[in-house]
Amino acid sequence: MRLKEEQIARLAEKVLGDLECAQLVQQKQGRGAVLAGMKAAIAKDIKQEEDLERDAEALLEQTLKAVGGQGIDRHKMLKMIKDKLAKERKIVL
Amino acid sequence: MHISEDRISHIAHKIYDKLYNDDLADFPDERRALDSIKDSISGFFSIMEQVDQAVRAKLASYSQAKVPGSRDWEILYQKFYAEELAKRKW
């Protein structure tokens, strides 16, 4: 999942707007601070996912180099590596 | 842009925890607040998906159809994407 900064801002705005409409949030340090917190949380998670994807690609290349790459389903292998890294890093994909 | 239920739940918890742990907000009803956050995220991606499909359909039917992924295609995609969002007042 890739989101641009403006999309992250839009998502945060929607989440907060819906919480406000349903009166499910008490903002303690102002709306701007809450929005900034939401954006930071979303951006951090997406960055972790991007890092994982980059590392998985690198590991895949290393593995293919080591075994010659013949008869290996690249797509399947990448998914296995990503799942393993996600488990190690406690990231939900 | 597909996003799994687990991923939606995961991001919802991250948002909730960030606001609560940084003392930015309180939630009078934790369960309902989390459900609301999940619904919002799900709704957001549903709209993004609809916009993406509408833009791709428009590009495919464009009289001077471009090759998907090419620079021209990307430029038109961004232009139509912004128009589609504006049309939906989003």
Short mmCIF file of N, CA and C in Angstrom, two decimals:
data_model
loop_
_atom_site.label_atom_id
_atom_site.label_comp_id
_atom_site.label_asym_id
_atom_site.label_seq_id
_atom_site.Cartn_x
_atom_site.Cartn_y
_atom_site.Cartn_z
N MET A 1 0.83 -1.18 0.00
CA MET A 1 0.00 0.00 0.00
C MET A 1 0.88 1.25 0.00
N ARG A 2 0.64 2.10 -0.98
CA ARG A 2 1.40 3.35 -1.02
C ARG A 2 0.43 4.51 -0.94
N LEU A 3 0.72 5.43 -0.05
CA LEU A 3 -0.11 6.63 0.07
C LEU A 3 0.78 7.85 0.04
N LYS A 4 0.33 8.87 -0.73
CA LYS A 4 1.07 10.12 -0.75
C LYS A 4 0.71 10.91 0.50
N GLU A 5 1.51 11.94 0.75
CA GLU A 5 1.28 12.75 1.95
C GLU A 5 -0.14 13.33 1.98
N GLU A 6 -0.60 13.79 0.80
CA GLU A 6 -1.94 14.39 0.77
C GLU A 6 -3.02 13.35 1.02
N GLN A 7 -2.77 12.12 0.60
CA GLN A 7 -3.75 11.05 0.85
C GLN A 7 -3.77 10.68 2.33
N ILE A 8 -2.59 10.70 2.95
CA ILE A 8 -2.52 10.43 4.39
C ILE A 8 -3.29 11.51 5.14
N ALA A 9 -3.10 12.76 4.71
CA ALA A 9 -3.80 13.88 5.35
C ALA A 9 -5.31 13.73 5.19
N ARG A 10 -5.73 13.30 4.01
CA ARG A 10 -7.16 13.13 3.74
C ARG A 10 -7.75 12.00 4.59
N LEU A 11 -6.97 10.92 4.70
CA LEU A 11 -7.42 9.79 5.53
C LEU A 11 -7.56 10.22 6.99
N ALA A 12 -6.56 10.94 7.50
CA ALA A 12 -6.60 11.40 8.89
C ALA A 12 -7.81 12.31 9.11
N GLU A 13 -8.05 13.18 8.15
CA GLU A 13 -9.19 14.10 8.25
C GLU A 13 -10.51 13.33 8.29
N LYS A 14 -10.61 12.30 7.48
CA LYS A 14 -11.84 11.49 7.46
C LYS A 14 -12.03 10.76 8.79
N VAL A 15 -10.96 10.15 9.29
CA VAL A 15 -11.05 9.40 10.55
C VAL A 15 -11.49 10.34 11.68
N LEU A 16 -10.84 11.48 11.76
CA LEU A 16 -11.17 12.41 12.85
C LEU A 16 -12.57 12.98 12.66
N GLY A 17 -12.92 13.35 11.44
CA GLY A 17 -14.25 13.90 11.16
C GLY A 17 -15.35 12.93 11.57
N ASP A 18 -15.15 11.65 11.26
CA ASP A 18 -16.17 10.64 11.61
C ASP A 18 -16.25 10.45 13.13
N LEU A 19 -15.09 10.48 13.80
CA LEU A 19 -15.08 10.36 15.27
C LEU A 19 -15.81 11.54 15.90
N GLU A 20 -15.56 12.72 15.35
CA GLU A 20 -16.21 13.94 15.88
C GLU A 20 -17.72 13.88 15.69
N CYS A 21 -18.13 13.48 14.48
CA CYS A 21 -19.58 13.40 14.19
C CYS A 21 -20.30 12.46 15.15
N ALA A 22 -19.63 11.37 15.50
CA ALA A 22 -20.24 10.38 16.39
C ALA A 22 -19.96 10.69 17.86
N GLN A 23 -19.30 11.81 18.11
CA GLN A 23 -18.93 12.23 19.48
C GLN A 23 -18.20 11.11 20.23
N LEU A 24 -17.21 10.58 19.56
CA LEU A 24 -16.47 9.47 20.15
C LEU A 24 -15.04 9.86 20.54
N VAL A 25 -14.73 11.16 20.46
CA VAL A 25 -13.36 11.58 20.80
C VAL A 25 -13.38 12.89 21.59
N GLN A 26 -12.50 12.93 22.61
CA GLN A 26 -12.30 14.17 23.35
C GLN A 26 -10.87 14.61 23.07
N GLN A 27 -10.73 15.73 22.34
CA GLN A 27 -9.41 16.19 21.93
C GLN A 27 -8.78 17.01 23.05
N LYS A 28 -7.62 16.58 23.51
CA LYS A 28 -7.03 17.18 24.71
C LYS A 28 -6.04 18.30 24.40
N GLN A 29 -5.47 18.27 23.19
CA GLN A 29 -4.48 19.31 22.86
C GLN A 29 -4.80 20.01 21.55
N GLY A 30 -6.06 20.04 21.21
CA GLY A 30 -6.49 20.73 19.99
C GLY A 30 -6.56 19.82 18.79
N ARG A 31 -7.37 20.24 17.81
CA ARG A 31 -7.62 19.43 16.62
C ARG A 31 -6.35 19.23 15.78
N GLY A 32 -5.54 20.29 15.69
CA GLY A 32 -4.31 20.22 14.88
C GLY A 32 -3.37 19.14 15.41
N ALA A 33 -3.26 19.08 16.74
CA ALA A 33 -2.36 18.10 17.35
C ALA A 33 -2.87 16.68 17.12
N VAL A 34 -4.18 16.51 17.19
CA VAL A 34 -4.76 15.18 16.97
C VAL A 34 -4.54 14.74 15.51
N LEU A 35 -4.78 15.67 14.59
CA LEU A 35 -4.56 15.34 13.18
C LEU A 35 -3.10 15.00 12.91
N ALA A 36 -2.21 15.80 13.51
CA ALA A 36 -0.77 15.54 13.32
C ALA A 36 -0.40 14.17 13.87
N GLY A 37 -0.97 13.82 15.02
CA GLY A 37 -0.71 12.50 15.62
C GLY A 37 -1.18 11.38 14.72
N MET A 38 -2.38 11.56 14.17
CA MET A 38 -2.93 10.53 13.26
C MET A 38 -2.05 10.37 12.03
N LYS A 39 -1.67 11.50 11.44
CA LYS A 39 -0.84 11.44 10.23
C LYS A 39 0.49 10.75 10.52
N ALA A 40 1.06 11.08 11.69
CA ALA A 40 2.35 10.46 12.05
C ALA A 40 2.21 8.95 12.21
N ALA A 41 1.11 8.52 12.84
CA ALA A 41 0.91 7.08 13.07
C ALA A 41 0.75 6.35 11.73
N ILE A 42 -0.03 6.94 10.82
CA ILE A 42 -0.26 6.30 9.51
C ILE A 42 1.05 6.27 8.70
N ALA A 43 1.74 7.42 8.67
CA ALA A 43 2.97 7.52 7.88
C ALA A 43 4.03 6.54 8.38
N LYS A 44 4.13 6.40 9.71
CA LYS A 44 5.12 5.49 10.29
C LYS A 44 4.84 4.05 9.85
N ASP A 45 3.57 3.68 9.90
CA ASP A 45 3.22 2.31 9.54
C ASP A 45 3.48 2.04 8.05
N ILE A 46 3.16 3.01 7.23
CA ILE A 46 3.39 2.83 5.79
C ILE A 46 4.88 2.76 5.49
N LYS A 47 5.67 3.55 6.21
CA LYS A 47 7.13 3.53 6.02
C LYS A 47 7.68 2.15 6.38
N GLN A 48 7.16 1.58 7.47
CA GLN A 48 7.62 0.24 7.88
C GLN A 48 7.30 -0.79 6.79
N GLU A 49 6.13 -0.65 6.19
CA GLU A 49 5.73 -1.58 5.12
C GLU A 49 6.65 -1.40 3.90
N GLU A 50 6.95 -0.15 3.57
CA GLU A 50 7.84 0.10 2.43
C GLU A 50 9.24 -0.45 2.70
N ASP A 51 9.73 -0.26 3.92
CA ASP A 51 11.05 -0.80 4.29
C ASP A 51 11.05 -2.32 4.15
N LEU A 52 9.96 -2.93 4.62
CA LEU A 52 9.86 -4.39 4.56
C LEU A 52 9.88 -4.86 3.10
N GLU A 53 9.15 -4.17 2.23
CA GLU A 53 9.11 -4.57 0.83
C GLU A 53 10.49 -4.44 0.18
N ARG A 54 11.19 -3.36 0.52
CA ARG A 54 12.53 -3.15 -0.04
C ARG A 54 13.47 -4.26 0.44
N ASP A 55 13.42 -4.56 1.75
CA ASP A 55 14.29 -5.59 2.31
C ASP A 55 13.95 -6.97 1.74
N ALA A 56 12.66 -7.21 1.53
CA ALA A 56 12.24 -8.50 0.98
C ALA A 56 12.77 -8.68 -0.45
N GLU A 57 12.71 -7.61 -1.23
CA GLU A 57 13.24 -7.66 -2.61
C GLU A 57 14.73 -7.97 -2.59
N ALA A 58 15.45 -7.30 -1.67
CA ALA A 58 16.91 -7.51 -1.58
C ALA A 58 17.22 -8.96 -1.17
N LEU A 59 16.47 -9.47 -0.19
CA LEU A 59 16.67 -10.85 0.26
C LEU A 59 16.36 -11.85 -0.85
N LEU A 60 15.34 -11.53 -1.63
CA LEU A 60 14.97 -12.40 -2.75
C LEU A 60 16.11 -12.47 -3.77
N GLU A 61 16.67 -11.32 -4.08
CA GLU A 61 17.78 -11.29 -5.04
C GLU A 61 18.96 -12.10 -4.53
N GLN A 62 19.27 -11.93 -3.23
CA GLN A 62 20.37 -12.69 -2.62
C GLN A 62 20.10 -14.19 -2.74
N THR A 63 18.88 -14.58 -2.40
CA THR A 63 18.51 -16.00 -2.43
C THR A 63 18.61 -16.56 -3.85
N LEU A 64 18.08 -15.80 -4.81
CA LEU A 64 18.11 -16.27 -6.20
C LEU A 64 19.54 -16.42 -6.69
N LYS A 65 20.39 -15.47 -6.26
CA LYS A 65 21.80 -15.53 -6.66
C LYS A 65 22.46 -16.78 -6.08
N ALA A 66 22.15 -17.04 -4.81
CA ALA A 66 22.79 -18.15 -4.09
C ALA A 66 22.39 -19.51 -4.67
N VAL A 67 21.13 -19.64 -5.08
CA VAL A 67 20.67 -20.95 -5.56
C VAL A 67 20.58 -21.04 -7.08
N GLY A 68 20.96 -19.96 -7.74
CA GLY A 68 20.92 -20.00 -9.20
C GLY A 68 19.60 -19.56 -9.79
N GLY A 69 18.55 -19.61 -8.99
CA GLY A 69 17.25 -19.08 -9.42
C GLY A 69 16.46 -19.95 -10.36
N GLN A 70 16.99 -21.14 -10.67
CA GLN A 70 16.26 -21.98 -11.63
C GLN A 70 15.12 -22.73 -10.93
N GLY A 71 13.98 -22.72 -11.60
CA GLY A 71 12.83 -23.46 -11.06
C GLY A 71 12.20 -22.84 -9.85
N ILE A 72 12.53 -21.59 -9.57
CA ILE A 72 11.95 -20.94 -8.40
C ILE A 72 10.87 -19.96 -8.84
N ASP A 73 9.73 -20.08 -8.18
CA ASP A 73 8.62 -19.15 -8.46
C ASP A 73 8.92 -17.86 -7.72
N ARG A 74 9.35 -16.86 -8.46
CA ARG A 74 9.79 -15.59 -7.88
C ARG A 74 8.69 -14.94 -7.02
N HIS A 75 7.48 -14.96 -7.56
CA HIS A 75 6.36 -14.31 -6.88
C HIS A 75 6.06 -15.01 -5.55
N LYS A 76 6.04 -16.34 -5.60
CA LYS A 76 5.75 -17.12 -4.40
C LYS A 76 6.84 -16.93 -3.35
N MET A 77 8.09 -16.94 -3.82
CA MET A 77 9.23 -16.78 -2.92
C MET A 77 9.21 -15.40 -2.25
N LEU A 78 8.89 -14.37 -3.03
CA LEU A 78 8.82 -13.01 -2.47
C LEU A 78 7.74 -12.93 -1.40
N LYS A 79 6.62 -13.56 -1.65
CA LYS A 79 5.52 -13.54 -0.68
C LYS A 79 5.95 -14.24 0.62
N MET A 80 6.68 -15.37 0.46
CA MET A 80 7.14 -16.10 1.65
C MET A 80 8.09 -15.24 2.47
N ILE A 81 9.01 -14.56 1.79
CA ILE A 81 9.98 -13.71 2.47
C ILE A 81 9.26 -12.55 3.18
N LYS A 82 8.30 -11.95 2.48
CA LYS A 82 7.57 -10.83 3.08
C LYS A 82 6.80 -11.28 4.32
N ASP A 83 6.16 -12.43 4.22
CA ASP A 83 5.40 -12.94 5.37
C ASP A 83 6.32 -13.19 6.56
N LYS A 84 7.51 -13.73 6.26
CA LYS A 84 8.47 -14.04 7.33
C LYS A 84 8.95 -12.74 8.00
N LEU A 85 9.31 -11.76 7.17
CA LEU A 85 9.79 -10.48 7.71
C LEU A 85 8.68 -9.78 8.50
N ALA A 86 7.45 -9.86 7.97
CA ALA A 86 6.33 -9.21 8.65
C ALA A 86 6.12 -9.81 10.03
N LYS A 87 6.26 -11.12 10.12
CA LYS A 87 6.08 -11.80 11.41
C LYS A 87 7.18 -11.36 12.38
N GLU A 88 8.42 -11.34 11.88
CA GLU A 88 9.56 -10.94 12.72
C GLU A 88 9.41 -9.50 13.23
N ARG A 89 8.93 -8.64 12.35
CA ARG A 89 8.83 -7.20 12.68
C ARG A 89 7.48 -6.81 13.26
N LYS A 90 6.64 -7.81 13.43
CA LYS A 90 5.29 -7.58 13.97
C LYS A 90 4.52 -6.54 13.16
N ILE A 91 4.56 -6.72 11.85
CA ILE A 91 3.82 -5.84 10.94
C ILE A 91 2.70 -6.67 10.32
N VAL A 92 1.52 -6.11 10.25
CA VAL A 92 0.40 -6.80 9.59
C VAL A 92 0.27 -6.25 8.18
N LEU A 93 0.38 -7.15 7.20
CA LEU A 93 0.30 -6.70 5.80
C LEU A 93 -1.13 -6.80 5.28
N MET B 1 -6.69 -0.16 -5.11
CA MET B 1 -5.76 -0.35 -3.99
C MET B 1 -6.42 -1.27 -2.96
N HIS B 2 -6.01 -2.53 -2.95
CA HIS B 2 -6.63 -3.47 -2.02
C HIS B 2 -5.98 -3.40 -0.65
N ILE B 3 -6.81 -3.47 0.37
CA ILE B 3 -6.29 -3.50 1.74
C ILE B 3 -7.09 -4.51 2.53
N SER B 4 -6.37 -5.39 3.25
CA SER B 4 -7.06 -6.47 3.97
C SER B 4 -7.71 -5.96 5.25
N GLU B 5 -8.67 -6.75 5.74
CA GLU B 5 -9.35 -6.42 7.01
C GLU B 5 -8.33 -6.33 8.15
N ASP B 6 -7.38 -7.27 8.14
CA ASP B 6 -6.36 -7.29 9.20
C ASP B 6 -5.52 -6.01 9.17
N ARG B 7 -5.21 -5.57 7.96
CA ARG B 7 -4.39 -4.36 7.83
C ARG B 7 -5.17 -3.12 8.30
N ILE B 8 -6.46 -3.08 7.97
CA ILE B 8 -7.31 -1.98 8.43
C ILE B 8 -7.34 -1.95 9.96
N SER B 9 -7.54 -3.12 10.55
CA SER B 9 -7.60 -3.21 12.00
C SER B 9 -6.26 -2.78 12.62
N HIS B 10 -5.18 -3.22 12.01
CA HIS B 10 -3.83 -2.90 12.49
C HIS B 10 -3.60 -1.38 12.48
N ILE B 11 -3.94 -0.73 11.38
CA ILE B 11 -3.73 0.73 11.28
C ILE B 11 -4.66 1.46 12.26
N ALA B 12 -5.87 0.96 12.41
CA ALA B 12 -6.81 1.59 13.35
C ALA B 12 -6.24 1.56 14.77
N HIS B 13 -5.68 0.43 15.14
CA HIS B 13 -5.09 0.33 16.48
C HIS B 13 -3.88 1.26 16.63
N LYS B 14 -3.09 1.38 15.57
CA LYS B 14 -1.92 2.27 15.62
C LYS B 14 -2.36 3.72 15.84
N ILE B 15 -3.43 4.13 15.14
CA ILE B 15 -3.94 5.50 15.29
C ILE B 15 -4.46 5.70 16.72
N TYR B 16 -5.27 4.75 17.14
CA TYR B 16 -5.86 4.83 18.48
C TYR B 16 -4.76 4.91 19.55
N ASP B 17 -3.79 4.00 19.48
CA ASP B 17 -2.71 3.95 20.48
C ASP B 17 -1.90 5.23 20.48
N LYS B 18 -1.61 5.76 19.29
CA LYS B 18 -0.82 6.99 19.19
C LYS B 18 -1.53 8.14 19.92
N LEU B 19 -2.82 8.30 19.64
CA LEU B 19 -3.57 9.41 20.25
C LEU B 19 -3.68 9.24 21.76
N TYR B 20 -3.91 8.00 22.18
CA TYR B 20 -4.09 7.74 23.61
C TYR B 20 -2.75 7.84 24.35
N ASN B 21 -1.72 7.20 23.82
CA ASN B 21 -0.43 7.18 24.51
C ASN B 21 0.26 8.55 24.54
N ASP B 22 0.04 9.35 23.52
CA ASP B 22 0.64 10.70 23.49
C ASP B 22 -0.25 11.73 24.18
N ASP B 23 -1.31 11.25 24.82
CA ASP B 23 -2.24 12.10 25.56
C ASP B 23 -2.85 13.19 24.66
N LEU B 24 -3.12 12.81 23.42
CA LEU B 24 -3.72 13.77 22.48
C LEU B 24 -5.24 13.71 22.53
N ALA B 25 -5.76 12.55 22.92
CA ALA B 25 -7.22 12.41 22.93
C ALA B 25 -7.65 11.32 23.91
N ASP B 26 -8.89 11.45 24.34
CA ASP B 26 -9.54 10.40 25.14
C ASP B 26 -10.72 9.87 24.34
N PHE B 27 -11.07 8.63 24.64
CA PHE B 27 -12.18 8.01 23.93
C PHE B 27 -13.19 7.50 24.96
N PRO B 28 -14.36 8.13 25.02
CA PRO B 28 -15.33 7.72 26.03
C PRO B 28 -15.80 6.27 25.86
N ASP B 29 -15.78 5.79 24.63
CA ASP B 29 -16.19 4.40 24.37
C ASP B 29 -15.14 3.78 23.43
N GLU B 30 -14.21 3.06 24.05
CA GLU B 30 -13.06 2.52 23.30
C GLU B 30 -13.49 1.65 22.11
N ARG B 31 -14.43 0.74 22.38
CA ARG B 31 -14.87 -0.21 21.36
C ARG B 31 -15.48 0.52 20.14
N ARG B 32 -16.38 1.46 20.45
CA ARG B 32 -17.04 2.17 19.36
C ARG B 32 -16.06 3.09 18.61
N ALA B 33 -15.13 3.68 19.35
CA ALA B 33 -14.15 4.55 18.72
C ALA B 33 -13.28 3.74 17.74
N LEU B 34 -12.86 2.57 18.18
CA LEU B 34 -12.03 1.72 17.31
C LEU B 34 -12.83 1.27 16.08
N ASP B 35 -14.08 0.91 16.31
CA ASP B 35 -14.93 0.50 15.17
C ASP B 35 -15.11 1.66 14.20
N SER B 36 -15.28 2.87 14.74
CA SER B 36 -15.44 4.05 13.89
C SER B 36 -14.18 4.29 13.05
N ILE B 37 -13.01 4.14 13.69
CA ILE B 37 -11.75 4.35 12.97
C ILE B 37 -11.61 3.31 11.84
N LYS B 38 -11.96 2.06 12.17
CA LYS B 38 -11.87 0.99 11.15
C LYS B 38 -12.82 1.29 9.99
N ASP B 39 -14.05 1.71 10.32
CA ASP B 39 -15.03 2.01 9.26
C ASP B 39 -14.54 3.17 8.38
N SER B 40 -13.93 4.16 9.01
CA SER B 40 -13.44 5.31 8.25
C SER B 40 -12.33 4.89 7.29
N ILE B 41 -11.42 4.07 7.79
CA ILE B 41 -10.31 3.61 6.94
C ILE B 41 -10.86 2.78 5.78
N SER B 42 -11.78 1.88 6.11
CA SER B 42 -12.38 1.04 5.09
C SER B 42 -13.10 1.89 4.04
N GLY B 43 -13.87 2.88 4.51
CA GLY B 43 -14.59 3.77 3.60
C GLY B 43 -13.64 4.56 2.72
N PHE B 44 -12.55 5.02 3.31
CA PHE B 44 -11.55 5.79 2.57
C PHE B 44 -11.00 4.95 1.40
N PHE B 45 -10.60 3.71 1.70
CA PHE B 45 -10.00 2.88 0.65
C PHE B 45 -11.03 2.44 -0.39
N SER B 46 -12.28 2.32 0.06
CA SER B 46 -13.34 1.97 -0.88
C SER B 46 -13.51 3.10 -1.91
N ILE B 47 -13.49 4.33 -1.43
CA ILE B 47 -13.63 5.47 -2.34
C ILE B 47 -12.40 5.58 -3.25
N MET B 48 -11.22 5.35 -2.67
CA MET B 48 -10.00 5.41 -3.47
C MET B 48 -10.05 4.37 -4.61
N GLU B 49 -10.58 3.21 -4.27
CA GLU B 49 -10.71 2.13 -5.26
C GLU B 49 -11.67 2.54 -6.38
N GLN B 50 -12.80 3.13 -5.96
CA GLN B 50 -13.79 3.57 -6.96
C GLN B 50 -13.20 4.64 -7.88
N VAL B 51 -12.47 5.57 -7.28
CA VAL B 51 -11.86 6.66 -8.06
C VAL B 51 -10.84 6.07 -9.04
N ASP B 52 -10.03 5.15 -8.53
CA ASP B 52 -9.00 4.52 -9.37
C ASP B 52 -9.64 3.81 -10.57
N GLN B 53 -10.72 3.07 -10.30
CA GLN B 53 -11.37 2.33 -11.38
C GLN B 53 -12.01 3.28 -12.40
N ALA B 54 -12.61 4.36 -11.88
CA ALA B 54 -13.25 5.33 -12.78
C ALA B 54 -12.20 5.99 -13.68
N VAL B 55 -11.06 6.31 -13.09
CA VAL B 55 -9.99 6.97 -13.86
C VAL B 55 -9.41 6.01 -14.91
N ARG B 56 -9.22 4.75 -14.51
CA ARG B 56 -8.67 3.77 -15.46
C ARG B 56 -9.64 3.53 -16.62
N ALA B 57 -10.94 3.49 -16.28
CA ALA B 57 -11.94 3.29 -17.33
C ALA B 57 -11.92 4.49 -18.29
N LYS B 58 -11.81 5.68 -17.73
CA LYS B 58 -11.79 6.89 -18.55
C LYS B 58 -10.55 6.89 -19.46
N LEU B 59 -9.43 6.50 -18.89
CA LEU B 59 -8.18 6.46 -19.67
C LEU B 59 -8.27 5.43 -20.80
N ALA B 60 -8.89 4.28 -20.49
CA ALA B 60 -8.99 3.22 -21.50
C ALA B 60 -9.88 3.66 -22.67
N SER B 61 -10.87 4.49 -22.34
CA SER B 61 -11.81 4.91 -23.40
C SER B 61 -11.37 6.22 -24.08
N TYR B 62 -10.28 6.75 -23.60
CA TYR B 62 -9.77 8.01 -24.14
C TYR B 62 -9.41 7.82 -25.61
N SER B 63 -9.80 8.79 -26.43
CA SER B 63 -9.60 8.60 -27.88
C SER B 63 -8.12 8.42 -28.23
N GLN B 64 -7.25 9.14 -27.47
CA GLN B 64 -5.82 8.95 -27.73
C GLN B 64 -5.24 8.11 -26.59
N ALA B 65 -5.71 6.88 -26.50
CA ALA B 65 -5.32 6.02 -25.39
C ALA B 65 -3.80 5.89 -25.27
N LYS B 66 -3.32 6.02 -24.02
CA LYS B 66 -1.88 5.91 -23.76
C LYS B 66 -1.55 4.51 -23.25
N VAL B 67 -0.27 4.20 -23.28
CA VAL B 67 0.18 2.90 -22.75
C VAL B 67 0.20 2.99 -21.23
N PRO B 68 -0.52 2.08 -20.55
CA PRO B 68 -0.52 2.11 -19.08
C PRO B 68 0.91 2.07 -18.52
N GLY B 69 1.19 2.95 -17.58
CA GLY B 69 2.51 2.99 -16.96
C GLY B 69 3.46 3.97 -17.63
N SER B 70 3.12 4.41 -18.85
CA SER B 70 4.00 5.37 -19.53
C SER B 70 3.89 6.73 -18.86
N ARG B 71 4.83 7.60 -19.17
CA ARG B 71 4.84 8.94 -18.54
C ARG B 71 3.56 9.71 -18.89
N ASP B 72 3.16 9.64 -20.17
CA ASP B 72 1.93 10.32 -20.60
C ASP B 72 0.71 9.78 -19.85
N TRP B 73 0.70 8.45 -19.70
CA TRP B 73 -0.41 7.80 -18.99
C TRP B 73 -0.45 8.29 -17.54
N GLU B 74 0.72 8.34 -16.90
CA GLU B 74 0.80 8.77 -15.49
C GLU B 74 0.30 10.21 -15.34
N ILE B 75 0.71 11.07 -16.28
CA ILE B 75 0.30 12.49 -16.21
C ILE B 75 -1.22 12.61 -16.33
N LEU B 76 -1.78 11.90 -17.31
CA LEU B 76 -3.24 11.93 -17.49
C LEU B 76 -3.95 11.31 -16.29
N TYR B 77 -3.36 10.22 -15.77
CA TYR B 77 -3.96 9.54 -14.61
C TYR B 77 -4.09 10.54 -13.45
N GLN B 78 -3.01 11.26 -13.17
CA GLN B 78 -3.03 12.23 -12.06
C GLN B 78 -4.06 13.33 -12.33
N LYS B 79 -4.14 13.78 -13.58
CA LYS B 79 -5.08 14.84 -13.93
C LYS B 79 -6.53 14.37 -13.73
N PHE B 80 -6.84 13.19 -14.29
CA PHE B 80 -8.21 12.66 -14.17
C PHE B 80 -8.52 12.30 -12.72
N TYR B 81 -7.50 11.86 -12.00
CA TYR B 81 -7.69 11.49 -10.59
C TYR B 81 -8.13 12.71 -9.78
N ALA B 82 -7.43 13.81 -10.01
CA ALA B 82 -7.78 15.05 -9.30
C ALA B 82 -9.18 15.51 -9.69
N GLU B 83 -9.52 15.37 -10.97
CA GLU B 83 -10.86 15.76 -11.44
C GLU B 83 -11.95 14.89 -10.80
N GLU B 84 -11.67 13.60 -10.71
CA GLU B 84 -12.64 12.67 -10.14
C GLU B 84 -12.86 12.97 -8.65
N LEU B 85 -11.78 13.29 -7.95
CA LEU B 85 -11.91 13.64 -6.53
C LEU B 85 -12.72 14.92 -6.37
N ALA B 86 -12.44 15.89 -7.24
CA ALA B 86 -13.16 17.17 -7.17
C ALA B 86 -14.65 16.96 -7.46
N LYS B 87 -14.92 16.08 -8.44
CA LYS B 87 -16.31 15.77 -8.81
C LYS B 87 -17.07 15.19 -7.61
N ARG B 88 -16.35 14.43 -6.80
CA ARG B 88 -16.98 13.82 -5.62
C ARG B 88 -16.88 14.72 -4.40
N LYS B 89 -16.40 15.95 -4.64
CA LYS B 89 -16.20 16.93 -3.56
C LYS B 89 -15.37 16.32 -2.42
N TRP B 90 -14.26 15.73 -2.82
CA TRP B 90 -13.42 15.03 -1.84
C TRP B 90 -12.07 15.67 -1.72
#
